[in-house]
Short mmCIF file of C-alpha atoms in Angstrom, two decimals:
data_model
loop_
_atom_site.label_atom_id
_atom_site.label_comp_id
_atom_site.label_asym_id
_atom_site.label_seq_id
_atom_site.Cartn_x
_atom_site.Cartn_y
_atom_site.Cartn_z
CA MET W 237 4.32 -5.46 11.52
CA ILE W 238 1.80 -3.64 9.35
CA LEU W 239 0.11 -5.66 6.62
CA LYS W 240 -1.47 -3.93 3.64
CA PHE W 241 -3.14 -6.07 0.99
CA CYS W 242 -3.77 -4.13 -2.21
CA GLY W 243 -5.42 -4.17 -5.62
CA PHE W 244 -8.93 -5.33 -4.71
CA LYS W 245 -11.59 -5.06 -7.44
CA THR W 246 -14.56 -7.21 -6.43
CA VAL W 247 -16.89 -7.54 -3.45
CA LYS W 248 -16.15 -11.27 -3.47
CA ASP W 249 -12.43 -10.63 -2.98
CA VAL W 250 -12.94 -7.92 -0.35
CA ALA W 251 -15.17 -10.28 1.63
CA LYS W 252 -12.21 -12.68 1.91
CA VAL W 253 -10.32 -10.30 4.22
CA LYS W 254 -13.12 -9.97 6.78
CA SER W 255 -11.64 -12.60 9.05
CA LEU W 256 -8.00 -11.69 8.41
CA ASN W 257 -5.77 -9.75 10.79
CA ILE W 258 -4.60 -7.13 8.30
CA ASP W 259 -4.21 -3.41 8.90
CA MET W 260 -5.00 -1.87 5.51
CA ILE W 261 -6.79 -2.74 2.29
CA GLY W 262 -5.87 -0.91 -0.90
CA PHE W 263 -7.91 0.05 -3.96
CA ILE W 264 -6.36 1.45 -7.16
CA HIS W 265 -8.01 4.59 -8.55
CA PHE W 266 -5.95 5.08 -11.71
CA PRO W 267 -7.58 4.39 -15.10
CA LYS W 268 -4.36 3.06 -16.67
CA SER W 269 -4.14 0.28 -14.08
CA LYS W 270 -5.66 -3.15 -14.70
CA ARG W 271 -6.88 -2.98 -11.10
CA HIS W 272 -8.61 0.42 -11.48
CA VAL W 273 -11.91 0.97 -9.66
CA ASP W 274 -14.05 4.10 -10.09
CA ILE W 275 -15.74 6.11 -7.33
CA GLN W 276 -19.00 4.17 -7.49
CA GLN W 277 -17.12 0.87 -7.28
CA LEU W 278 -15.01 2.22 -4.41
CA ASN W 279 -18.15 2.92 -2.41
CA ASN W 280 -19.56 -0.54 -3.11
CA LEU W 281 -16.31 -2.25 -2.14
CA MET W 282 -15.68 -0.16 0.96
CA THR W 283 -19.05 -1.02 2.50
CA VAL W 284 -17.79 -4.61 2.81
CA VAL W 285 -14.56 -3.67 4.65
CA PRO W 286 -14.61 -4.20 8.45
CA ARG W 287 -14.15 -1.00 10.44
CA LYS W 288 -10.88 -2.25 11.96
CA ILE W 289 -9.19 -2.30 8.52
CA GLU W 290 -8.11 1.06 7.10
CA LYS W 291 -9.33 1.78 3.57
CA VAL W 292 -6.58 3.12 1.29
CA VAL W 293 -7.13 4.62 -2.16
CA VAL W 294 -4.06 4.59 -4.42
CA VAL W 295 -3.77 7.52 -6.84
CA VAL W 296 -1.16 8.55 -9.41
CA ASN W 297 -0.34 12.23 -10.03
CA PRO W 298 -3.84 13.52 -9.18
CA THR W 299 -4.87 17.16 -8.96
CA PHE W 300 -5.91 18.52 -5.58
CA LYS W 301 -9.48 18.64 -6.89
CA GLU W 302 -9.38 14.93 -7.74
CA VAL W 303 -8.13 14.14 -4.24
CA GLN W 304 -10.89 16.30 -2.77
CA ASN W 305 -13.46 14.48 -4.86
CA LEU W 306 -12.31 11.12 -3.51
CA ILE W 307 -12.27 12.29 0.10
CA ILE W 308 -15.72 13.85 -0.15
CA ASN W 309 -17.38 11.02 -2.08
CA THR W 310 -15.92 7.87 -0.52
CA PRO W 311 -15.42 6.68 3.07
CA LEU W 312 -11.65 6.32 2.64
CA ASP W 313 -9.27 6.53 5.60
CA CYS W 314 -6.04 7.07 3.73
CA ILE W 315 -4.69 8.36 0.39
CA GLN W 316 -1.64 6.69 -1.16
CA PHE W 317 0.27 8.83 -3.66
CA HIS W 318 2.02 6.52 -6.10
CA GLY W 319 3.34 8.89 -8.77
CA ASN W 320 5.65 11.91 -8.89
CA GLU W 321 3.44 14.07 -6.71
CA SER W 322 4.92 17.34 -5.50
CA ILE W 323 5.55 18.00 -1.85
CA GLU W 324 3.27 21.04 -2.27
CA LEU W 325 0.29 18.85 -3.19
CA ILE W 326 0.87 16.53 -0.26
CA LYS W 327 1.22 19.47 2.13
CA LYS W 328 -2.05 20.93 0.82
CA VAL W 329 -3.90 17.66 1.38
CA ARG W 330 -2.38 17.38 4.85
CA GLU W 331 -3.41 20.93 5.79
CA ASN W 332 -6.97 20.61 4.48
CA TYR W 333 -7.77 17.06 5.60
CA LYS W 334 -6.01 16.41 8.88
CA ASN W 335 -8.13 13.33 9.60
CA ILE W 336 -7.02 11.58 6.39
CA LYS W 337 -3.78 9.61 6.59
CA ILE W 338 -1.21 10.02 3.82
CA ILE W 339 1.07 7.38 2.31
CA LYS W 340 3.76 8.22 -0.25
CA ALA W 341 5.23 5.47 -2.40
CA LEU W 342 8.86 5.96 -3.38
CA PRO W 343 10.98 4.07 -5.94
CA ALA W 344 13.82 1.97 -4.56
CA THR W 345 16.77 3.71 -6.20
CA LYS W 346 20.14 4.96 -5.00
CA THR W 347 18.52 8.31 -4.16
CA ILE W 348 15.98 6.72 -1.81
CA ALA W 349 17.48 8.42 1.26
CA LYS W 350 16.98 11.88 -0.31
CA LEU W 351 13.40 11.09 -1.30
CA ILE W 352 12.59 9.89 2.19
CA LYS W 353 13.94 13.12 3.71
CA LEU W 354 11.77 15.13 1.29
CA TYR W 355 8.48 13.44 2.15
CA GLU W 356 8.84 11.93 5.63
CA ASN W 357 7.54 14.93 7.61
CA TYR W 358 4.31 15.17 5.62
CA THR W 359 3.29 11.52 5.52
CA ASP W 360 2.02 8.93 7.96
CA TYR W 361 3.67 6.06 6.09
CA LEU W 362 6.09 5.55 3.23
CA ILE W 363 6.14 2.61 0.82
CA ILE W 364 9.38 1.62 -0.88
CA ASP W 365 8.55 -0.06 -4.20
CA THR W 366 10.31 -1.39 -7.28
CA PRO W 367 10.99 1.45 -9.76
CA SER W 368 8.83 1.36 -12.88
CA GLU W 369 7.92 3.60 -15.80
CA HIS W 370 4.40 2.23 -15.45
CA TYR W 371 2.96 3.37 -12.14
CA GLY W 372 1.62 0.80 -9.74
CA GLY W 373 2.64 -2.74 -8.93
CA THR W 374 5.29 -4.33 -11.11
CA GLY W 375 5.29 -7.77 -9.54
CA GLN W 376 9.10 -7.41 -9.46
CA LYS W 377 11.34 -7.34 -6.40
CA PHE W 378 14.09 -4.77 -5.86
CA ASN W 379 17.48 -5.06 -4.16
CA TRP W 380 16.59 -4.84 -0.47
CA GLU W 381 20.21 -3.89 0.35
CA LEU W 382 19.25 -0.38 -0.76
CA LEU W 383 17.35 -0.14 2.53
CA ASN W 384 20.29 -1.06 4.76
CA ASN W 385 21.12 2.54 5.61
CA VAL W 386 17.62 3.98 5.54
CA GLN W 387 16.91 6.06 8.61
CA THR W 388 13.51 7.66 9.12
CA SER W 389 11.07 8.23 11.93
CA THR W 390 8.21 7.64 9.46
CA PRO W 391 7.20 3.96 9.28
CA TYR W 392 7.92 2.43 5.88
CA LEU W 393 6.45 -0.62 4.19
CA ILE W 394 8.25 -2.75 1.62
CA ALA W 395 6.45 -3.50 -1.66
CA GLY W 396 7.48 -5.00 -4.99
CA GLY W 397 6.57 -8.55 -5.97
CA LEU W 398 6.29 -9.82 -2.41
CA ASP W 399 4.97 -13.31 -1.74
CA MET W 400 5.17 -15.84 1.09
CA GLU W 401 8.79 -16.73 0.41
CA SER W 402 10.07 -13.15 0.13
CA VAL W 403 8.15 -12.02 3.21
CA HIS W 404 9.75 -14.88 5.12
CA GLN W 405 13.20 -13.71 3.96
CA LEU W 406 12.43 -10.14 5.02
CA GLU W 407 11.20 -11.32 8.41
CA GLN W 408 14.69 -12.78 8.96
CA SER W 409 16.45 -9.58 7.87
CA ASN W 410 17.79 -6.74 9.99
CA LEU W 411 15.95 -4.04 8.06
CA LYS W 412 13.96 -1.49 10.03
CA HIS W 413 10.80 -1.72 7.93
CA ALA W 414 7.39 -1.46 9.56
CA GLY W 415 5.50 -3.85 7.30
CA TYR W 416 4.55 -5.09 3.85
CA ASP W 417 2.37 -3.99 0.93
CA ILE W 418 1.33 -7.00 -1.15
CA SER W 419 -0.80 -7.33 -4.27
CA SER W 420 0.17 -9.86 -6.96
CA GLY W 421 1.68 -12.21 -4.35
CA ILE W 422 -1.76 -12.87 -2.85
CA GLU W 423 -3.42 -13.69 -6.18
CA SER W 424 -4.17 -16.78 -8.24
CA ASN W 425 -5.61 -16.30 -11.74
CA HIS W 426 -6.12 -12.56 -11.04
CA ASP W 427 -8.35 -13.24 -8.00
CA LYS W 428 -7.31 -12.77 -4.39
CA ASP W 429 -6.32 -16.14 -2.95
CA LEU W 430 -7.54 -16.65 0.61
CA THR W 431 -5.04 -19.43 1.28
CA LYS W 432 -2.09 -17.24 0.24
CA MET W 433 -3.42 -14.31 2.28
CA ASN W 434 -3.95 -16.52 5.32
CA LYS W 435 -0.42 -17.92 5.18
CA ILE W 436 1.15 -14.46 5.00
CA VAL W 437 -1.03 -13.15 7.83
CA HIS W 438 -0.04 -16.08 10.03
CA LEU W 439 3.64 -15.68 9.14
CA VAL W 440 3.73 -11.94 9.88
CA LYS W 441 1.25 -11.74 12.75
CA GLY W 442 2.11 -15.07 14.38
CA ASP W 443 0.79 -18.57 15.20
CA LEU W 444 1.92 -20.47 12.10
CA ASN W 445 5.41 -21.65 11.22
CA TYR W 446 6.73 -21.09 7.73
CA GLU W 447 7.00 -24.33 5.80
#
């Protein structure tokens, strides 16, 4: 299972993941988000990330030029599109930056199967998240039954208000998801909580029983 922890804003919080067996760390680059970090902050934060963890920058409806600016000026490994980005934009990024991985977040609605078919061939991963008028994490779960009939060769992660309890429930499910994208569920008082992160890592990656 792939684990992506997201919404990091401080060097102190990023340093907490150094010893954790996670696959991706996410940073929000969207001024309307309470977790927004600018390009200078991105560079400062990314220097703390161990090489084994992929660095993901989350953007919302950017222009191609804005994506270029991020790729050129930060050491990111992956771009996550979290808005209503066109397939044309994603294709253009794919064609121009073949070494950069692409994630597309999709809202968990009844049309999820159609959306997956639209984007799956141009992305490395998909994220299925709770629908929201306000882009980014809602802290709310969605009805996971919507994923029962999802079929795609592109690995997809589940997001949307996940915490220890909900990840445990999903681990027991028969869904064909490839992992989890977690932000608010690993926080206490708006800071990343090492104990919560540790418990989820052990649950998903092994060697600790859920209690």
